[in-house]
Tab-separated table of C-alpha atoms (C1' of nucleotides) in Angstrom:
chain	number	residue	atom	x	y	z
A	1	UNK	CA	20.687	30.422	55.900
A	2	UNK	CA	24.171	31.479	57.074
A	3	UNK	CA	24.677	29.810	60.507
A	4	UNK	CA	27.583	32.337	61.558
A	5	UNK	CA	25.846	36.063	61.844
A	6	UNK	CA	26.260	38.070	64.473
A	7	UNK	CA	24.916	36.801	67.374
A	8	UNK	CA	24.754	39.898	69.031
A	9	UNK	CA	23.279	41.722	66.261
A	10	UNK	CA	20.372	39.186	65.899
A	11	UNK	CA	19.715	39.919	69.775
A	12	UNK	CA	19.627	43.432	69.568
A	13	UNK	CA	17.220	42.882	66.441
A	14	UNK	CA	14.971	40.629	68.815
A	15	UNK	CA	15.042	43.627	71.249
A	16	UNK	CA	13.883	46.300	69.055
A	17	UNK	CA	10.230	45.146	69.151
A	18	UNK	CA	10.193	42.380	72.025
A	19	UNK	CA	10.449	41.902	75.541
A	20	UNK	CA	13.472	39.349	74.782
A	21	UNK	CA	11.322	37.098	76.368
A	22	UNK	CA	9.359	36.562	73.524
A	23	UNK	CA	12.150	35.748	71.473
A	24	UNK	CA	10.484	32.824	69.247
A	25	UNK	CA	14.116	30.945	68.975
A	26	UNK	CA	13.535	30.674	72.786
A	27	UNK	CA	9.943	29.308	72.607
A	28	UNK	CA	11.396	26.712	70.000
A	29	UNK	CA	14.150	25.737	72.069
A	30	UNK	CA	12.384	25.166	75.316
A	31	UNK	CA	10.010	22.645	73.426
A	32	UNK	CA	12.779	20.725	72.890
A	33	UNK	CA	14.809	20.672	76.007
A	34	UNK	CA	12.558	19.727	78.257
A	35	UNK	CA	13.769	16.544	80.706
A	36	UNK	CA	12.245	14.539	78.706
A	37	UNK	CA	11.701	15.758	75.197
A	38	UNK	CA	15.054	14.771	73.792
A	39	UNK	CA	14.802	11.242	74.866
A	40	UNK	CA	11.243	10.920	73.336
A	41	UNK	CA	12.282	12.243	69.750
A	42	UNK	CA	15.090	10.069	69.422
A	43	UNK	CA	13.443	7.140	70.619
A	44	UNK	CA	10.591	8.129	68.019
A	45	UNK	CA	13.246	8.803	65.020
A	46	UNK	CA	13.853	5.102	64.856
A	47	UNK	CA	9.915	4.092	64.492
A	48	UNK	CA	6.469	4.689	65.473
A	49	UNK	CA	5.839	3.607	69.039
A	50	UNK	CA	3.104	2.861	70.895
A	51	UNK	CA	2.159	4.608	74.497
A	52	UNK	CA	2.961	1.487	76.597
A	53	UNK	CA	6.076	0.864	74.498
A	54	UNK	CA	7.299	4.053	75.188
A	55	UNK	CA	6.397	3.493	78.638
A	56	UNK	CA	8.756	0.145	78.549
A	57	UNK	CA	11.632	1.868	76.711
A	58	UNK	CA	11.528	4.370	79.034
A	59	UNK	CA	10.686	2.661	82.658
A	60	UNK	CA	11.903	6.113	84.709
A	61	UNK	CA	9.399	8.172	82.936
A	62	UNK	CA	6.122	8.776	84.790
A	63	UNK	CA	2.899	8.059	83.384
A	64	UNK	CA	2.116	11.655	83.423
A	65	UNK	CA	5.029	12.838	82.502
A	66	UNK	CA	4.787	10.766	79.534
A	67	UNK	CA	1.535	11.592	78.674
A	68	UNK	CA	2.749	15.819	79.145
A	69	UNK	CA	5.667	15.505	76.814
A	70	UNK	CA	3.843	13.608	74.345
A	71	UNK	CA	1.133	16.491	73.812
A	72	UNK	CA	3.743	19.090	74.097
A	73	UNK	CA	5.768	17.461	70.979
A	74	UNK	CA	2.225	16.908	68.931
A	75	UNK	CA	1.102	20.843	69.930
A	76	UNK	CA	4.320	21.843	68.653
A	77	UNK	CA	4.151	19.837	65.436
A	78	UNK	CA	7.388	17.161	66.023
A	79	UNK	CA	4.719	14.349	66.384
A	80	UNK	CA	1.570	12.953	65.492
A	81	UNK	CA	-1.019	11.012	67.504
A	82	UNK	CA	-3.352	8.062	65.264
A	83	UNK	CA	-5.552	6.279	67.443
A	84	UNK	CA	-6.150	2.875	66.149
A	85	UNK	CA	-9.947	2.100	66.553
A	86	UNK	CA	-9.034	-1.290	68.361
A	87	UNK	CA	-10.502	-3.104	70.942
A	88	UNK	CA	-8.364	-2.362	73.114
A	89	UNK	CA	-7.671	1.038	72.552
A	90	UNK	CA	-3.877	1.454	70.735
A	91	UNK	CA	-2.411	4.702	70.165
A	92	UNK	CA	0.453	5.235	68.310
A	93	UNK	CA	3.127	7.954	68.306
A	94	UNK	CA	5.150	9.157	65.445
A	95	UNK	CA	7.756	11.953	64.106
A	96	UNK	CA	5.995	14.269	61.470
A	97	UNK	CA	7.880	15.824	58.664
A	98	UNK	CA	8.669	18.954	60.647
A	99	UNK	CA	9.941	16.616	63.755
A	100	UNK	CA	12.325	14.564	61.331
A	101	UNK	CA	13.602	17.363	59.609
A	102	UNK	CA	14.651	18.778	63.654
A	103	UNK	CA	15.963	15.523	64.686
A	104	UNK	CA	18.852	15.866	62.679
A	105	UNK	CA	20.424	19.119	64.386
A	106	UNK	CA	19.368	17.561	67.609
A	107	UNK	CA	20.884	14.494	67.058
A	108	UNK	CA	23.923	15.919	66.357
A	109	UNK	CA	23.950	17.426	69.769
A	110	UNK	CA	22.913	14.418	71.611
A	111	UNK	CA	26.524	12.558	69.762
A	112	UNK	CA	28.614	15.413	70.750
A	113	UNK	CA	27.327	14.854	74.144
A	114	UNK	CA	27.819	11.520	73.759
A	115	UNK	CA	31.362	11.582	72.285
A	116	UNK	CA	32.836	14.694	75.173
A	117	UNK	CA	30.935	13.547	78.147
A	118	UNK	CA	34.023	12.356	79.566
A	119	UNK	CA	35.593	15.489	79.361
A	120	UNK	CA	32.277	17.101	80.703
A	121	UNK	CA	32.894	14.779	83.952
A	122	UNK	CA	36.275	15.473	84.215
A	123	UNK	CA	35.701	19.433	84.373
A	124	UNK	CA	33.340	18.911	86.943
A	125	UNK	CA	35.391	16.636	89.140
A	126	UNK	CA	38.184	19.344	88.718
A	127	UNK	CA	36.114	22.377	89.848
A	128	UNK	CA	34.393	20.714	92.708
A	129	UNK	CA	37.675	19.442	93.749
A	130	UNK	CA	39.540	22.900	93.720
A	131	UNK	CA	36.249	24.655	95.077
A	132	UNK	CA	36.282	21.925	98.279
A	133	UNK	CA	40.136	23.251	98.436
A	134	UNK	CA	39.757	26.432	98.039
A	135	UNK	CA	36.446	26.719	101.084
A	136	UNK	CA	38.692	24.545	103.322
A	137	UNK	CA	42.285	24.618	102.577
A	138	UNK	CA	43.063	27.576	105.570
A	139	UNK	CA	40.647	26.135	107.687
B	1	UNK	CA	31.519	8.102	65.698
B	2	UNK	CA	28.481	6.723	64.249
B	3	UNK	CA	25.611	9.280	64.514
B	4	UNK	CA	22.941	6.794	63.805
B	5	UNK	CA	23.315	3.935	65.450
B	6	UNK	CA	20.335	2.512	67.366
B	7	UNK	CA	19.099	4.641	69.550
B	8	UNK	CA	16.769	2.097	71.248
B	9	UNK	CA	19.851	-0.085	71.454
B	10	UNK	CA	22.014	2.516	73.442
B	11	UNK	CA	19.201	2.958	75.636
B	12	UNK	CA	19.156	-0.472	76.735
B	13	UNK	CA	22.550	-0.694	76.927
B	14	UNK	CA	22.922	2.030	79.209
B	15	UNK	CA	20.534	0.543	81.140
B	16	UNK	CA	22.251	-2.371	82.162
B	17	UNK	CA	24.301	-1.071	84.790
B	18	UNK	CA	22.779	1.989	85.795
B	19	UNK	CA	19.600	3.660	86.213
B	20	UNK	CA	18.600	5.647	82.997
B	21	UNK	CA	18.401	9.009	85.139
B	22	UNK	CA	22.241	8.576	85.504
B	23	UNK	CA	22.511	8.265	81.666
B	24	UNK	CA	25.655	10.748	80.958
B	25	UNK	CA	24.828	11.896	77.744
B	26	UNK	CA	21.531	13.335	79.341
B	27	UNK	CA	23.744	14.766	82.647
B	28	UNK	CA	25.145	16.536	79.377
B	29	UNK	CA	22.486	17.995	77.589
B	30	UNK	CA	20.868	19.124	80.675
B	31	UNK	CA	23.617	21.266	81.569
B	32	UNK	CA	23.095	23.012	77.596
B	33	UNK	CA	19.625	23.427	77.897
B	34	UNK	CA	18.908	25.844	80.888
B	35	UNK	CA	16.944	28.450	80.273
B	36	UNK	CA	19.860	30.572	79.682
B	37	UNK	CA	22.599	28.614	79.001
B	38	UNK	CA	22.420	28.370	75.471
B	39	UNK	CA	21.792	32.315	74.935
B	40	UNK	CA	25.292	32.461	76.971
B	41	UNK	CA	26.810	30.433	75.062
B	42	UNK	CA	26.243	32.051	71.929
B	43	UNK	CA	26.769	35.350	73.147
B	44	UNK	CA	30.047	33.964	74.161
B	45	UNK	CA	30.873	32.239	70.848
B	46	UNK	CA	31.548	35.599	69.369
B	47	UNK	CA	34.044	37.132	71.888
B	48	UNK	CA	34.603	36.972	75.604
B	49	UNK	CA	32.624	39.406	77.623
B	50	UNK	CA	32.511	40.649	81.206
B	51	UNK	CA	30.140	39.864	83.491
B	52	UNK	CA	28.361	43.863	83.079
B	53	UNK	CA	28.581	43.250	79.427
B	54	UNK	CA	27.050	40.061	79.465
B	55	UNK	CA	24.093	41.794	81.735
B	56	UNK	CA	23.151	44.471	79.554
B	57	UNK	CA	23.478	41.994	76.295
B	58	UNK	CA	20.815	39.598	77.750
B	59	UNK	CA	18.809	42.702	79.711
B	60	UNK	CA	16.337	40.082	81.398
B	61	UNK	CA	18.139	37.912	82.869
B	62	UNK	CA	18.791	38.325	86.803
B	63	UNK	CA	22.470	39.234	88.592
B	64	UNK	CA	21.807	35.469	90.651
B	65	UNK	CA	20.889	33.611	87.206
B	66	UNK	CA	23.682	35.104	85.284
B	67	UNK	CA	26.441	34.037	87.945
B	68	UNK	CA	24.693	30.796	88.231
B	69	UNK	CA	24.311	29.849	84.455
B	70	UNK	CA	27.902	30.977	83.996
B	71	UNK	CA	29.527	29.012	87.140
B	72	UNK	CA	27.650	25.991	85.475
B	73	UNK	CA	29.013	26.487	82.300
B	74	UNK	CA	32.254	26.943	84.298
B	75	UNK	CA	31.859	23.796	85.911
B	76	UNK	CA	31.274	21.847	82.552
B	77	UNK	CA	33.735	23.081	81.212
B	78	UNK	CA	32.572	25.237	78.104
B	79	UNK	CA	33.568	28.689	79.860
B	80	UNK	CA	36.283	30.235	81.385
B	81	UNK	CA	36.692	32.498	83.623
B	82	UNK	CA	39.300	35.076	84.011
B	83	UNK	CA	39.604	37.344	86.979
B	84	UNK	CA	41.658	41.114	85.571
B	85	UNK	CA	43.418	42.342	88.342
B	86	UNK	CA	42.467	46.013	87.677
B	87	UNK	CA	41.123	48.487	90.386
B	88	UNK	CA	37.804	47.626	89.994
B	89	UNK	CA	37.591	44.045	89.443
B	90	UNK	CA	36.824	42.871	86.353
B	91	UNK	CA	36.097	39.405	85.239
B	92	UNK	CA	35.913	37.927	81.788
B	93	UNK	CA	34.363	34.632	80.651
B	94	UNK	CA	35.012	33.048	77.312
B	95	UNK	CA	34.515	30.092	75.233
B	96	UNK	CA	37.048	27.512	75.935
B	97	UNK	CA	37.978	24.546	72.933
B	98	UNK	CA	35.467	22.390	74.695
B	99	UNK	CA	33.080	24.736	74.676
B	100	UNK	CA	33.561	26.178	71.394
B	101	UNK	CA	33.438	22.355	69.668
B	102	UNK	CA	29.791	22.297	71.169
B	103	UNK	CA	28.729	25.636	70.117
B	104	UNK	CA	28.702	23.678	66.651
B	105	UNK	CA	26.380	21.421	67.210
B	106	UNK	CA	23.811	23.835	69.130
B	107	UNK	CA	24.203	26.912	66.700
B	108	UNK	CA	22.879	24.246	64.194
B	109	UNK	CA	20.073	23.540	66.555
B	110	UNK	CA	19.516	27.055	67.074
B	111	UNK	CA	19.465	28.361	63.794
B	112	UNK	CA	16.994	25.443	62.792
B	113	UNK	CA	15.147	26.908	65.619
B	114	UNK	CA	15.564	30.118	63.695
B	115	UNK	CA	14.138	28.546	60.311
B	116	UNK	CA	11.172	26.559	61.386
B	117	UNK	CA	10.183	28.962	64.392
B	118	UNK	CA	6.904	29.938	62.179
B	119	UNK	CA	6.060	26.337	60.943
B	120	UNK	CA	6.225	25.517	65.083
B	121	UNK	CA	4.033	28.478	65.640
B	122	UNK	CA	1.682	27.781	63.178
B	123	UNK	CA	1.115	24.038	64.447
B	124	UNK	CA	0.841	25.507	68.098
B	125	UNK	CA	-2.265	27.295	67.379
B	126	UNK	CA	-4.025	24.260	65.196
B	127	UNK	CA	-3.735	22.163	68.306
B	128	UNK	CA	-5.098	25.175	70.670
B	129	UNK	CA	-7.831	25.582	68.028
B	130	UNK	CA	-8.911	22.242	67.301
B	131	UNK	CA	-8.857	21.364	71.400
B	132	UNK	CA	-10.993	24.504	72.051
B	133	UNK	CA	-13.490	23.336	69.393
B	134	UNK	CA	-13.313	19.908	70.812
B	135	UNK	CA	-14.164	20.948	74.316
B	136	UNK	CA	-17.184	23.180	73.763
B	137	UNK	CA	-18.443	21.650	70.609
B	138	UNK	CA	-20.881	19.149	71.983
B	139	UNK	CA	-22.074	21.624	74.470
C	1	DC	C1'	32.439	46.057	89.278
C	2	DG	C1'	31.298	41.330	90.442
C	3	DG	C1'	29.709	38.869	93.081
C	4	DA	C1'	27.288	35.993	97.600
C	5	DA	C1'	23.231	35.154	100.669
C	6	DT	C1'	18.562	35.032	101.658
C	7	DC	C1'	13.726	34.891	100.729
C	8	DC	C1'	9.808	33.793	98.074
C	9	DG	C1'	6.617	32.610	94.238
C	10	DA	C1'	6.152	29.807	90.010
C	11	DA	C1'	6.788	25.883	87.569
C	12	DA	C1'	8.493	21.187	86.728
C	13	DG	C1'	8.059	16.738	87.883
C	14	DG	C1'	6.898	12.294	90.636
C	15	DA	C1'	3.390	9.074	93.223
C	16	DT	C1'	-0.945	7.580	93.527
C	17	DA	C1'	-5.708	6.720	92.535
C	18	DC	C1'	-9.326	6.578	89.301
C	19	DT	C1'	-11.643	6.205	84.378
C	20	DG	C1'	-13.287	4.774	79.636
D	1	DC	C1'	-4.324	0.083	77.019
D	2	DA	C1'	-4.149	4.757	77.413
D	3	DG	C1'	-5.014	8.028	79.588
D	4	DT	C1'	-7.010	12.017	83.592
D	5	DA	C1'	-7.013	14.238	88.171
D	6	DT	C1'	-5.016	15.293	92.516
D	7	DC	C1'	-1.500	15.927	95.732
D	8	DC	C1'	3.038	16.762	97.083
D	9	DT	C1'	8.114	17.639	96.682
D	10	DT	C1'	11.820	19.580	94.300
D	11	DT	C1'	13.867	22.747	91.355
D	12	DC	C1'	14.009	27.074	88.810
D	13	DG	C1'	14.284	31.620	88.813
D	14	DG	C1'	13.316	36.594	90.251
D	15	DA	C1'	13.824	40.476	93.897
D	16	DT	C1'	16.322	42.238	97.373
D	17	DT	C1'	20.134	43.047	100.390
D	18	DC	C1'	24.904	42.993	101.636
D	19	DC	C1'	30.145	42.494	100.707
D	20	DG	C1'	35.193	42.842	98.773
DNA sequence: CGGAATCCGAAAGGATACTG
DNA sequence: CAGTATCCTTTCGGATTCCG
């Protein structure tokens, strides 16, 4: 597919028949950004995990915010759930075919991010700084 | 940069000196993923616009979340913003070089967003289906 | 034309307690 | 171990009103 059409045009197109609302790139994208989403695919692109493992990995996560994220990312189709019939109950969590295959775009945001978040900082520090100036510099 | 180191092994890292929620790279993303952030953005990667323009490209989003997503993006660092000294005012934001380097990375993201939008779809409505049956099959 | 300020409802997300 | 259920706080985001 070609990467670079008209942004605008593809908009408009989404328009013609939706509230933009609807738009399904949306849907897709809000599966994916959630607080906690990203952080749960990568950790799952480098192996199956188990709940409490997650849990570890993760230590800020809540339990039920675990939990949440996990069953959005099965409902939408990035991961599977096997329970193992154990004693004590084991579940494990894994990327499907369709949640590999999205990892890679995703991944590729998460090392720009990683490579420019200095710069990120840096613009921030510079507009709070010249907005503090600017609200109290005639003071 | 390598894209693929461990992922697990950043995390940990990162976690020796500060808490995980102050991880940068996810101060980062969350600043990309609003709910209108990355629409912006792409609108944006084509040409600069002006605020009205901007309105009646992306028709449902609010005057208070359009100044807000675009003062963010200001802030990060991906958009300028231009003030015309014309009668009535006008104001134009662009991409800036940070901000068009990231576009990169999230127009890939988008446009597999674009691709697989059906295959998500389609795995949204097994799970609905097969938890439905599960909760009123036993009766 | 481009905002800022205020108000309010909806949704996300955390803490805790309980269950199988 | 792997959840579920409830409560509560915080944030997101829309509607409205006013200003340079």
């Amino acid at each position: 597919m070609d990467a670079r059409i008209s942004f605008a045009d593809r908009l408009k197109t989404m328009q013609g028949d939706q509230p933009l609302d609807a738009c399904p790139v949306r849907q897709v994208m809000q599966g994916i950004f959630g607080k906690w989403s990203t952080l749960l695919l990568q950790a799952l692109g480098e192996r199956p995990y188990r709940f409490g493992e997650l849990r570890r990995l993760v230590p800020d996560i809540s339990q039920r915010m675990l939990t949440q994220t996990l069953r959005d990312l099965e409902r939408d189709g990035y991961v599977y759930r096997k329970v193992l019939p154990s004693k004590p109950p084991r579940v494990e969590y894994g990327l499907t075919a369709l949640g590999a295959s999205m990892l890679g775009p995703l991944t590729d945001l998460v090392v720009w991010a990683s490579d420019n978040f200095a710069a990120v900082d840096a613009a921030r520090r510079r507009f709070d700084a010249d907005e503090a100036a600017g609200a109290s510099g005639s003071g």
